[in-house]
């Protein structure tokens, strides 16, 4: 097997070996075995996929090939097949390269499969997604969910096995990672021999002189052997009803901080306290339903001493107790205990809560209790026709001990499963495992509910005891989706399609049916009476293909209730958290020599921001920064101006505060590489209504602005340079009289015309003039030592005092000089007349101001067209484009009618969602992308020793210097070469 070209010492090597039967390879002991996942055992007619993963550190002495030996005797009749490859990653922690991993195998033949979801704790991890399978025809694979870069999509030219490897292509923040789904394509798309799905989190090397690995520290590159890629997106007609997108809008009416009511219950229709005596079964529950049993002997089931019991006198036999139910959606809970742990390593106990049971198929939550003190696993699962399927989600909440009663709860709504377990002597926790079933046979009909137990322990008998069983209807008063009677509109990004434009506060709007007067604030009979207040949290999301995507997070801004016979509605508008920052006033100390990104983080800290953050470091270094009386949003916008275009600060749909500096489009993959192509033909073309030959379709309206009115060819900044005074001087004085009794205090607000640093606490007799009898004196406290204001506290100590004057000494930060930075583009002025930049760069120093001015002239000395492009969810492939495209994405737009074929950057995103409440019909979800064209690079940029680009023909043009593939980047193996990378603006 060839090693990837370019592999080097200390690389992380990942070997994937895919076979069509259980034949383990033989290879060097230096390769570490990670694990195996399979779809079952092969037969002479059907090959089931088997996947093994190995890894090791590259020693630098491995050469170009690795030899892997197999014993072919385990293969069934027919030809044995092996598909294998090795990927190399640089910058991975050699001591512990894999933080977490998960793998599942399934005999399910569906083309689309969900991969295990990982929750990471290390900053900077890369997420790998591996899909393998067995099919009768060649297959290729696509992935959805999160950001992914294809490394391998290879069938090796035969149709027996396939494998595909993707990774995140960038360092990730810690936490629950976006769950990936993969889809096979080609032929009939199904996987007759099943599939295996893997997720791995690679841990980066810790950055030098840092306590955690910083994003970008791990420079990860994978090399695929013979990679090939193809996609075959299908229309919505390929999806069943449960495969369609499902939208949800929740409003946090009860102000608990979560716009979901997943804890609430409606009617409780079954209860059992087991306060009776019964043998050979559990008898009749308190609520009147008869318990049925299955598995083992009838004598294994009994009720006495306030509990229902499962007795296991033999192992490996499952015990069921079941109640009839006519509910599809249920919320179940029960207390349980065990009398002993499993006896030996590898032996386990299982306890289930299940629902929708019919003919051996059901959804369930399972506790797997190990033999020792290890954590119990809590998983959400599905059984179809008696066959177990891989876990939908797994958590490890706690260690369970014999003789202790625990509360176990399982909730099933639609295809969403939730579960938790806890000691009832403490508070009930949040849901510990949550998952949505999206593939295979989905169970939709009502069925029986109940509890199951099982043991493989060799120490028998084992008894499980149950008490306080409850079955209820779930309720979610905070879900308003079914009441929506209008389209849902959502907008975020800049306020125009220009990178010169500031970010706008994100907004959303919808109309609710109010025929029941539920949303009338004066209606005392409304279940929301007293809770219909502005500023309640709101979340809009969509579930598709086993993944939840946030579309908006914000708060109610306003609502209007209509009380007309023909219009009984309530119109709601919402604003995202950017608006929250506008209401927070700042008064800070002075911060010195910090980058704009650091200061954005500082402002968020001062504003009490608790949601996620994605903050670039910033290119501008601010020599001194402070805020006095400005709101947090204005302070951030001033920093964005001081960073220069295309910097932007906005709140992403999932509520993450996002700051991008002026270099982000040169460095980030989403802006360097074209994410999608959108194509439209000429109007007289008879095939114009057909799907695009390449890329994705867009629909009308398509609006175009030529860009003449936005030309800027003259930029002037007045840069104030401040320097601290050489010595302390009075920056504030107060000659008011303050008469203080012994122990009495007074607080005085100190304000200064210029900010100050190194303030000293006023001293009695030096800074504080006072009169007193005896040994009385004045004690002073200063709230901070820098800023444009402070609070001074004076207190009389030892007797009454009268203060007649007080001053504050500090080093003022006065303006020493004002530097005028003024640049023009003479050619543009000659052609278009002078057009000045109207804004400022309030915190930039002279050097950064000049860089910003150069950037503005480079980008706007000549016209840059803008477009508004509408993409509609006409099929799953277009739907994923609707969900994934965001601010600063590079996309290619082809409009043959206009002669347009260029790369554009997305600057503004507007979602419109219609038909959300019609089961069986795909919702209509469209996005309008407000885009600005990328710079046009001359083809004959001046280059030494190149024919046609020399002194007489080459163009001295800075545009190419800011092309992502050309700009000089330190430490980049290609663009960091001095004779290749070009110094940008």
mmCIF file with all atom_site columns, C-alpha atoms in Angstrom, residues 698-703 868-870 928:
data_model
loop_
_atom_site.group_PDB
_atom_site.id
_atom_site.type_symbol
_atom_site.label_atom_id
_atom_site.label_alt_id
_atom_site.label_comp_id
_atom_site.label_asym_id
_atom_site.label_entity_id
_atom_site.label_seq_id
_atom_site.pdbx_PDB_ins_code
_atom_site.Cartn_x
_atom_site.Cartn_y
_atom_site.Cartn_z
_atom_site.occupancy
_atom_site.B_iso_or_equiv
_atom_site.pdbx_formal_charge
_atom_site.auth_seq_id
_atom_site.auth_comp_id
_atom_site.auth_asym_id
_atom_site.auth_atom_id
_atom_site.pdbx_PDB_model_num
ATOM 1  C CA . UNK A 1 698 ? -30.940 30.253 -9.312  1.00 0.00 ? 698 UNK A CA 1
ATOM 2  C CA . UNK A 1 699 ? -34.402 31.720 -9.764  1.00 0.00 ? 699 UNK A CA 1
ATOM 3  C CA . UNK A 1 700 ? -35.845 35.155 -10.348 1.00 0.00 ? 700 UNK A CA 1
ATOM 4  C CA . UNK A 1 701 ? -35.649 37.821 -9.217  1.00 0.00 ? 701 UNK A CA 1
ATOM 5  C CA . UNK A 1 702 ? -31.976 38.284 -10.077 1.00 0.00 ? 702 UNK A CA 1
ATOM 6  C CA . UNK A 1 703 ? -30.954 41.905 -9.483  1.00 0.00 ? 703 UNK A CA 1
ATOM 7  C CA . UNK A 1 868 ? -28.932 39.658 -5.389  1.00 0.00 ? 868 UNK A CA 1
ATOM 8  C CA . UNK A 1 869 ? -29.216 35.967 -6.192  1.00 0.00 ? 869 UNK A CA 1
ATOM 9  C CA . UNK A 1 870 ? -32.192 33.816 -5.153  1.00 0.00 ? 870 UNK A CA 1
ATOM 10 C CA . UNK A 1 928 ? -31.395 35.675 -1.318  1.00 0.00 ? 928 UNK A CA 1
#
